[in-house]
mmCIF file with all atom_site columns, C-alpha atoms in Angstrom:
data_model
loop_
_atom_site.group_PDB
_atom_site.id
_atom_site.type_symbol
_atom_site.label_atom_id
_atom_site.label_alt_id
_atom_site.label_comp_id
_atom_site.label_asym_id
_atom_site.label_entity_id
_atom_site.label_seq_id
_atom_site.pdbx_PDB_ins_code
_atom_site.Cartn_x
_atom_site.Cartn_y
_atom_site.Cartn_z
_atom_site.occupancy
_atom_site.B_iso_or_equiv
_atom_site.pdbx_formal_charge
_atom_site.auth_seq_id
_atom_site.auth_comp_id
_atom_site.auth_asym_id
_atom_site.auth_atom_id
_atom_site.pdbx_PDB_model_num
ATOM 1   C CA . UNK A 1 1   ? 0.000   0.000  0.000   1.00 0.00 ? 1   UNK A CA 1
ATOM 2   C CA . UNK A 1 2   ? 0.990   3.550  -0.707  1.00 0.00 ? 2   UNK A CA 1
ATOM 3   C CA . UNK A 1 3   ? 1.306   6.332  1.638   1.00 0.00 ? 3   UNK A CA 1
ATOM 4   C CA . UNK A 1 4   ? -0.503  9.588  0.944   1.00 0.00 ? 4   UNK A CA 1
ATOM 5   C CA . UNK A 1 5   ? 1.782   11.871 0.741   1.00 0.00 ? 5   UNK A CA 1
ATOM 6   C CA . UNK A 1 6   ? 2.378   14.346 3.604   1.00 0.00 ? 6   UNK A CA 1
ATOM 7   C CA . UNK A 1 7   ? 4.822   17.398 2.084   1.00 0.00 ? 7   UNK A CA 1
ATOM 8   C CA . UNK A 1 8   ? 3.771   20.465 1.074   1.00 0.00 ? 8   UNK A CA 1
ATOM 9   C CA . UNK A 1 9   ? 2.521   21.585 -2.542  1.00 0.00 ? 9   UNK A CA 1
ATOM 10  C CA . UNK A 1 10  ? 3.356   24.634 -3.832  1.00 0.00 ? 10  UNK A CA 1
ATOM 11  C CA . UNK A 1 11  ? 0.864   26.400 -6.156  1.00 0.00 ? 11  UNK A CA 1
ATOM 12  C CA . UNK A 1 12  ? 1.822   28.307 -8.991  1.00 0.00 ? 12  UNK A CA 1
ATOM 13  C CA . UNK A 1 13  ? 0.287   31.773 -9.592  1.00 0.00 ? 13  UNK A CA 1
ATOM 14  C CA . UNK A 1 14  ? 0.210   33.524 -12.838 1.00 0.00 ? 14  UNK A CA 1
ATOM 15  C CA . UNK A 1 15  ? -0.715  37.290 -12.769 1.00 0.00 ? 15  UNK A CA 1
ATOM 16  C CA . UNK A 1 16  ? -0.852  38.734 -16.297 1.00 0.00 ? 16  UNK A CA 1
ATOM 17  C CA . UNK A 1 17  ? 0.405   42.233 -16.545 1.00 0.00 ? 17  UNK A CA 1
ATOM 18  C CA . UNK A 1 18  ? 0.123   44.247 -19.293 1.00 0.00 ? 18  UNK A CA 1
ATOM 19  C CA . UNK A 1 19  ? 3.122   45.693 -21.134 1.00 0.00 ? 19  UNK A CA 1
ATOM 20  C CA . UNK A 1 20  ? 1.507   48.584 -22.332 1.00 0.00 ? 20  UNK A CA 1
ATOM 21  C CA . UNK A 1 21  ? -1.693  50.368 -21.285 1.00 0.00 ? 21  UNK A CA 1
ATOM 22  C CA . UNK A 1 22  ? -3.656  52.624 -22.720 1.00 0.00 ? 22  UNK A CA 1
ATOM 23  C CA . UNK A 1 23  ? -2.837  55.098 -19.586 1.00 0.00 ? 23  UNK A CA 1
ATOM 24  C CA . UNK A 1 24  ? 0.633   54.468 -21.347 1.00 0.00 ? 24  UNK A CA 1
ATOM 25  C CA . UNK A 1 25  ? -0.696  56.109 -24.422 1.00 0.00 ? 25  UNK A CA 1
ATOM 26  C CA . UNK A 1 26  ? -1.884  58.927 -23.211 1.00 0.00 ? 26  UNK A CA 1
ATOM 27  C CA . UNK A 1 27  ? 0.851   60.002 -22.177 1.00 0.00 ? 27  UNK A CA 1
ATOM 28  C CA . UNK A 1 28  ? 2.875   59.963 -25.327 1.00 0.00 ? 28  UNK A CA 1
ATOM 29  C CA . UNK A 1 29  ? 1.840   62.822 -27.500 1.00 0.00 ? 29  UNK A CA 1
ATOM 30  C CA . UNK A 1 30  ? 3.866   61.046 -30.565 1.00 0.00 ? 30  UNK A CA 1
ATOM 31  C CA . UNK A 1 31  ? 1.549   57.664 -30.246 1.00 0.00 ? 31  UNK A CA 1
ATOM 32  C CA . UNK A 1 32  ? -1.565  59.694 -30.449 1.00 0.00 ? 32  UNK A CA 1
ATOM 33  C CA . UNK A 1 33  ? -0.057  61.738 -33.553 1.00 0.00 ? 33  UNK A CA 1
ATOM 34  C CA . UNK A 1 34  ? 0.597   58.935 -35.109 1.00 0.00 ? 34  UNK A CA 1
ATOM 35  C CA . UNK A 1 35  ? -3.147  57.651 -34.458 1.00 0.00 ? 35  UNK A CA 1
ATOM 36  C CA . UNK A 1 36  ? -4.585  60.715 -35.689 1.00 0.00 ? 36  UNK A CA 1
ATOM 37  C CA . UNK A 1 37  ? -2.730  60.245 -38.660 1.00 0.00 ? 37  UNK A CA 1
ATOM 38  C CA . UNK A 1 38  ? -3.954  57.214 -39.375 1.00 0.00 ? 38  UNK A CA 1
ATOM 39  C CA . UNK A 1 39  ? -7.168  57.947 -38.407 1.00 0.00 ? 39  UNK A CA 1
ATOM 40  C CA . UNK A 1 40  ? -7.339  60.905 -41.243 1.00 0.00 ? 40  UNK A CA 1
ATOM 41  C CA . UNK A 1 41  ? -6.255  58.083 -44.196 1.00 0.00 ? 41  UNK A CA 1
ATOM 42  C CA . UNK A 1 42  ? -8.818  55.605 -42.638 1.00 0.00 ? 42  UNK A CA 1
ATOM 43  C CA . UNK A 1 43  ? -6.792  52.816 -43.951 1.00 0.00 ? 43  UNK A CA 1
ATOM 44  C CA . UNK A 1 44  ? -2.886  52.074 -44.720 1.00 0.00 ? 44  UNK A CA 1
ATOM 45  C CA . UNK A 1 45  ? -0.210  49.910 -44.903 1.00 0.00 ? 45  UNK A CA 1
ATOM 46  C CA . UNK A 1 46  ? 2.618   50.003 -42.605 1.00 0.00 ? 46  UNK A CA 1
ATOM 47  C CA . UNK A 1 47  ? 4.846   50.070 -45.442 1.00 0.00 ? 47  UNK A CA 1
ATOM 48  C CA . UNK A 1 48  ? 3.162   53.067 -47.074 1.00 0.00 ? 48  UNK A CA 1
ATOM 49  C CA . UNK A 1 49  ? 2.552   54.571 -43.571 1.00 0.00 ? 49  UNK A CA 1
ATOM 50  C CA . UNK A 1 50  ? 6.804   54.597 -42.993 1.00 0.00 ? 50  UNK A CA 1
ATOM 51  C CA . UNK A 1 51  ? 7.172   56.128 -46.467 1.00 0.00 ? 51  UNK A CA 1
ATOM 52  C CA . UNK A 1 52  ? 4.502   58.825 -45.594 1.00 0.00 ? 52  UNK A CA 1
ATOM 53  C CA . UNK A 1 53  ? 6.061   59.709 -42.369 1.00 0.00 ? 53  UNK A CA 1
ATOM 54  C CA . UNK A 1 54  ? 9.130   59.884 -43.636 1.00 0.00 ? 54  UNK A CA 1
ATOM 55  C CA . UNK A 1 55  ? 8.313   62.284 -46.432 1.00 0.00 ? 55  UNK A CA 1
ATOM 56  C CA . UNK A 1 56  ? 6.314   64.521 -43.529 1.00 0.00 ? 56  UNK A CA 1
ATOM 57  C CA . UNK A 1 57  ? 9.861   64.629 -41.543 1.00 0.00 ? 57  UNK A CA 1
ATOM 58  C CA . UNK A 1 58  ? 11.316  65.827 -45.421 1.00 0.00 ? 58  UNK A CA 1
ATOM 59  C CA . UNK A 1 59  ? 8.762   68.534 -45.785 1.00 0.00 ? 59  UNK A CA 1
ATOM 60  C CA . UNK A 1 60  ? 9.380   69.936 -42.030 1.00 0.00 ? 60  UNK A CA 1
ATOM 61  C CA . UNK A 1 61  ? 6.992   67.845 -40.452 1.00 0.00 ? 61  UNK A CA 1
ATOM 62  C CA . UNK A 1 62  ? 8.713   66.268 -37.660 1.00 0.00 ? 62  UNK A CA 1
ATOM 63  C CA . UNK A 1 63  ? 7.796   63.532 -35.167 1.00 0.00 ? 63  UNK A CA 1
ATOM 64  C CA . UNK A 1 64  ? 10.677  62.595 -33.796 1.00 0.00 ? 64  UNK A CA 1
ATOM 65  C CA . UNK A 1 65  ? 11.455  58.894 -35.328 1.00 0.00 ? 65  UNK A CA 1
ATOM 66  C CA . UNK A 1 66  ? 14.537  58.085 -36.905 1.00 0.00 ? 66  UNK A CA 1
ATOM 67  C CA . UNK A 1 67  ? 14.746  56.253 -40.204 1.00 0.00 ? 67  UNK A CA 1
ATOM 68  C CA . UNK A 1 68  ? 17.347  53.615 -41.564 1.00 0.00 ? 68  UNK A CA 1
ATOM 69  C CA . UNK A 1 69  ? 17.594  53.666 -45.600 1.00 0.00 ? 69  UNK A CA 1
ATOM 70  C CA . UNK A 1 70  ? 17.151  50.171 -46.964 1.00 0.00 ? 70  UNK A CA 1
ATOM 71  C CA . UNK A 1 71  ? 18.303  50.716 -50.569 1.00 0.00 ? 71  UNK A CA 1
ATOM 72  C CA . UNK A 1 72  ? 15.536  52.993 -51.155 1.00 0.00 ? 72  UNK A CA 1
ATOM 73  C CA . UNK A 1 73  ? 12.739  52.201 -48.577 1.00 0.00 ? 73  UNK A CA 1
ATOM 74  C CA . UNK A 1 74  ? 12.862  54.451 -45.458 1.00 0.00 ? 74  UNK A CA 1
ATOM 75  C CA . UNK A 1 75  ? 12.395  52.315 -42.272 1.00 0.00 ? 75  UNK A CA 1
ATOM 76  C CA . UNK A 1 76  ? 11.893  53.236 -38.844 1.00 0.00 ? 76  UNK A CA 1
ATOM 77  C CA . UNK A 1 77  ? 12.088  49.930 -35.727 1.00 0.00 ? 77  UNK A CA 1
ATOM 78  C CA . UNK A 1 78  ? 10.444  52.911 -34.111 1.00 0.00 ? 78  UNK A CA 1
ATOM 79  C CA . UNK A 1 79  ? 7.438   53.565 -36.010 1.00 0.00 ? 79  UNK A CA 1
ATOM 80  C CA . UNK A 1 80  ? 6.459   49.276 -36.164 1.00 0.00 ? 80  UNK A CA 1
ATOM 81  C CA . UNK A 1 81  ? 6.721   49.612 -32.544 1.00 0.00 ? 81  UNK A CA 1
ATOM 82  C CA . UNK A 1 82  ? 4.688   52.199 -31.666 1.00 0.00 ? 82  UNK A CA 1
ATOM 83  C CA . UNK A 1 83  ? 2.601   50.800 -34.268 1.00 0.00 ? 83  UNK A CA 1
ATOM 84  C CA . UNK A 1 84  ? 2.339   46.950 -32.186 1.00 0.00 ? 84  UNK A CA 1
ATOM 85  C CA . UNK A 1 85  ? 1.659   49.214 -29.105 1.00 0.00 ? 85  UNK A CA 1
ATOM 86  C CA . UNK A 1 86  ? -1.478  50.817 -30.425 1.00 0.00 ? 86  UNK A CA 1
ATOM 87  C CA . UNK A 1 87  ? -2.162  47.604 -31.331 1.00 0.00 ? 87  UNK A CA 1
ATOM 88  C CA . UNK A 1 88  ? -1.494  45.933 -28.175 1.00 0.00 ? 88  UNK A CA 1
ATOM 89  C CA . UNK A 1 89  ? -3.969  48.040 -26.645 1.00 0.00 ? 89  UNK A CA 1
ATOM 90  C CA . UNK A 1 90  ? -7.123  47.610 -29.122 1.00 0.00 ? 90  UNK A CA 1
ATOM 91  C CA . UNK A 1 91  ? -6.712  51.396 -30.609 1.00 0.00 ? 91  UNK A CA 1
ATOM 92  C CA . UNK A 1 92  ? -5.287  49.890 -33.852 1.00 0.00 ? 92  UNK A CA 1
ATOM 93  C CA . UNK A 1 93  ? -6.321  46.566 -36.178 1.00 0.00 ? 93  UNK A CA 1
ATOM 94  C CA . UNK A 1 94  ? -4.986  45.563 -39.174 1.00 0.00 ? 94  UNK A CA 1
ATOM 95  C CA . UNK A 1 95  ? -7.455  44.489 -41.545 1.00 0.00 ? 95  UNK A CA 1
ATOM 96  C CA . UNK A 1 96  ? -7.773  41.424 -43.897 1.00 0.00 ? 96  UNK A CA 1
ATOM 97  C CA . UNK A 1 97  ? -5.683  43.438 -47.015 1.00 0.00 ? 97  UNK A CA 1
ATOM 98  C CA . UNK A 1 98  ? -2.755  43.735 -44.076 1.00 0.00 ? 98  UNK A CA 1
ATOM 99  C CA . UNK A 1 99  ? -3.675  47.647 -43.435 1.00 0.00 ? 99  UNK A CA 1
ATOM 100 C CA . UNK A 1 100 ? -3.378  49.379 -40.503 1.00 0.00 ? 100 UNK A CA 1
ATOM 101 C CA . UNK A 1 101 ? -7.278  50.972 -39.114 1.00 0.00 ? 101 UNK A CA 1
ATOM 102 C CA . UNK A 1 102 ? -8.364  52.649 -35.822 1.00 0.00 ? 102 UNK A CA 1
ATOM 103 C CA . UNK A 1 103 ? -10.370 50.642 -34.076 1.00 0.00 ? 103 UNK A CA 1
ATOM 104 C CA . UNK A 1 104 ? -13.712 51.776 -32.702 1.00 0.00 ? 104 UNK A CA 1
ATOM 105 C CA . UNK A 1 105 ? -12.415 52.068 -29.369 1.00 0.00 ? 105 UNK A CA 1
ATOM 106 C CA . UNK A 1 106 ? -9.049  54.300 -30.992 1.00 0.00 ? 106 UNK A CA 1
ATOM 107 C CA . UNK A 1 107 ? -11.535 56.706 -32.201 1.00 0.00 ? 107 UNK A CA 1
ATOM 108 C CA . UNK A 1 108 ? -13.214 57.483 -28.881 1.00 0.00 ? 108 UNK A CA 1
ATOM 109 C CA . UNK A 1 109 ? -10.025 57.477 -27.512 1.00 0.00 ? 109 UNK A CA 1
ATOM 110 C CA . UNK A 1 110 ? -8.836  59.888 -30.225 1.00 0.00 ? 110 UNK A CA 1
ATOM 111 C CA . UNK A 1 111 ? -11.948 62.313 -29.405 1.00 0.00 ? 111 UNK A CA 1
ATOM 112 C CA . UNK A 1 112 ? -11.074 62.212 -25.807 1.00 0.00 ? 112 UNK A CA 1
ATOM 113 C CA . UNK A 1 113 ? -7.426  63.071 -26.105 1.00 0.00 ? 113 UNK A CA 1
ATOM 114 C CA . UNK A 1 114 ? -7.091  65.192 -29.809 1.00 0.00 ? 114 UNK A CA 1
ATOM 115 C CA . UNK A 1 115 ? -6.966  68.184 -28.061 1.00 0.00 ? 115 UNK A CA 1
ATOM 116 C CA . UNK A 1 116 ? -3.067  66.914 -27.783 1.00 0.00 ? 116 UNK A CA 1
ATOM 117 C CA . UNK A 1 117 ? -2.840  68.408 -31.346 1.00 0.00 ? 117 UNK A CA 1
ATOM 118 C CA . UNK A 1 118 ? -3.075  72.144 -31.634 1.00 0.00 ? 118 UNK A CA 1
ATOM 119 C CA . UNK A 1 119 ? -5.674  73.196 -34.906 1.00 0.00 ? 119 UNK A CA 1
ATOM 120 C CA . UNK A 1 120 ? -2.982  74.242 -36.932 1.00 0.00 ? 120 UNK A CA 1
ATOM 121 C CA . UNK A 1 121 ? -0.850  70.911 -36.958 1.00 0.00 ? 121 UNK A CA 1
ATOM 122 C CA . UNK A 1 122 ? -4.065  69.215 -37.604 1.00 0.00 ? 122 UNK A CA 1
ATOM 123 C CA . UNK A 1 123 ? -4.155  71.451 -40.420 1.00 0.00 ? 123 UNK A CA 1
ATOM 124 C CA . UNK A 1 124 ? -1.080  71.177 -41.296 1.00 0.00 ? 124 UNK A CA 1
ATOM 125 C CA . UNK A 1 125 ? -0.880  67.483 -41.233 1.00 0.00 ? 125 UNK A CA 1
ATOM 126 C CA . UNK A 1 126 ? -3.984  67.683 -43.316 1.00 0.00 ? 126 UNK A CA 1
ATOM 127 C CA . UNK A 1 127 ? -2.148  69.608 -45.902 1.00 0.00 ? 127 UNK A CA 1
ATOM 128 C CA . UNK A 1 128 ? 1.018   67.157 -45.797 1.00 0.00 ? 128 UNK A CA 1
ATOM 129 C CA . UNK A 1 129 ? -1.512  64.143 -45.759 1.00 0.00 ? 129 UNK A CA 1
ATOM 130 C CA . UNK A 1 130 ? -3.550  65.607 -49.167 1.00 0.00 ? 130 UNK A CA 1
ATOM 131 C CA . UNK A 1 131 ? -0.155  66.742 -50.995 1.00 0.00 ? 131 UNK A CA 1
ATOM 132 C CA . UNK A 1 132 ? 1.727   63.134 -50.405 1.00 0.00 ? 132 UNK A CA 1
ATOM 133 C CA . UNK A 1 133 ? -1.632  60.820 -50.870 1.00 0.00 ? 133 UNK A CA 1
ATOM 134 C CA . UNK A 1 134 ? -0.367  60.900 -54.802 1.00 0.00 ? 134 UNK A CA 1
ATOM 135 C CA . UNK A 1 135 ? 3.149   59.316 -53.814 1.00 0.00 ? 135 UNK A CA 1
ATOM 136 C CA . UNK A 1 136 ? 1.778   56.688 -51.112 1.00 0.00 ? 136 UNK A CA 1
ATOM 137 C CA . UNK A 1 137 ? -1.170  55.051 -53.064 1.00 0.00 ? 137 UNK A CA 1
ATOM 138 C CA . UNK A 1 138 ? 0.791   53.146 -55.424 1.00 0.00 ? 138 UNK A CA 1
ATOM 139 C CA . UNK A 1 139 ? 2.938   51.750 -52.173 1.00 0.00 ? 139 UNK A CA 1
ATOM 140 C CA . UNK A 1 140 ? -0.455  51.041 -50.611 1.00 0.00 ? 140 UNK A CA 1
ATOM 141 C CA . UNK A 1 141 ? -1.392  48.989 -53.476 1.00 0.00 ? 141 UNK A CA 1
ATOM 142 C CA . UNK A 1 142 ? 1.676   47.348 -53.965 1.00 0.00 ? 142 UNK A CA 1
ATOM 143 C CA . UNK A 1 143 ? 1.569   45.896 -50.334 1.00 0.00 ? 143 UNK A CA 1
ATOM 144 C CA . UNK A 1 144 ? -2.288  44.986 -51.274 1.00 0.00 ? 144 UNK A CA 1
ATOM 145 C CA . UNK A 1 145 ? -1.611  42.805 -54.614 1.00 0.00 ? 145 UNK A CA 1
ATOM 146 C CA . UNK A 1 146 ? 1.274   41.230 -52.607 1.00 0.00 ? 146 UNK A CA 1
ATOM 147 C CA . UNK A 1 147 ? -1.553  40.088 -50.055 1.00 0.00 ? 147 UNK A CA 1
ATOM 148 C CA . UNK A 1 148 ? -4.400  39.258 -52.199 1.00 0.00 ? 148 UNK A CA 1
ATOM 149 C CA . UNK A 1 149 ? -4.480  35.294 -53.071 1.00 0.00 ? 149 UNK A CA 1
ATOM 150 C CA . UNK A 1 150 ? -3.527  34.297 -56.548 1.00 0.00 ? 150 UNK A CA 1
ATOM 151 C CA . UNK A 1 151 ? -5.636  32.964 -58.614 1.00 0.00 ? 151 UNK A CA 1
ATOM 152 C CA . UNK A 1 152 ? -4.695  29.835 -61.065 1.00 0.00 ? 152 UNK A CA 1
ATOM 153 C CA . UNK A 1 153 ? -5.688  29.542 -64.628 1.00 0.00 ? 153 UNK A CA 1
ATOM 154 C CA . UNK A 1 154 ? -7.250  26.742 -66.207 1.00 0.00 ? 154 UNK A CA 1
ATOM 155 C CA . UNK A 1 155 ? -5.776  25.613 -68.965 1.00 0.00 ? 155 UNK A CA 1
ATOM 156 C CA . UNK A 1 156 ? -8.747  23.671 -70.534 1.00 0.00 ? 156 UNK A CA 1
#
């Protein structure tokens, strides 16, 4: 016969804590630029949204990331990950054609904290947003017919 056993057990806890939280957020004034942003083009990808941001920073517009030049594609670690925190969070989605969106709950949170952004840089980054729309769509749809299935031909 076996003995029960007498020792102790030890239980494991696990207590989830969250990286990022959307108190996080509202704190940093360049994370709800950059959701405002994307809020004004309703939908983009991340590749287009680096290129757009990066021409902003050429034409004075300035949010503070830094950009590595792969051959001729601008990219910023710093813009992805600001990017997965808005994410993280439920303020951001990316969509079935891989494009970044503002979730329901980003645009209340948006309406809450937009008075971050003075009028005129929402005008201004209206302006910027209009002038460079011409030089990000093809980007945009270059990331979207990489995404899209193929389809195969028949041959008879």
């Amino acid at each position: 016969m076996s003995k029960p056993s007498t020792g102790r057990s030890k239980e494991l806890k696990i207590v989830t804590r969250h990286v990022i939280t959307i108190n996080d957020i509202e704190k940093d004034h360049r994370k709800i630029k950059l959701l405002y942003i994307i809020s004004q083009l309703g939908s983009i990808s991340e590749k287009a949204l680096q290129y757009l941001l990066y021409y902003m920073k050429e034409k004075g517009y300035d949010l503070g990331y830094n950009y590595v030049m792969l051959g001729q594609f601008p990219s910023s670690k710093e813009i992805l990950n600001d990017t997965l925190a808005l994410r993280y969070v439920g303020l951001l989605e990316t969509n079935p054609r891989k494009k970044l969106e503002v979730t329901s709950l980003g645009k209340e949170f948006l309406e809450k904290h937009s008075n971050v952004i003075s009028d005129e840089e929402k005008e201004e980054i209206q302006k910027l947003i209009e002038e460079l729309r011409i030089k990000i769509a093809p980007i945009d749809a270059e990331v979207e017919m990489r995404t899209r299935p193929r389809r195969r031909r028949r041959l008879f």
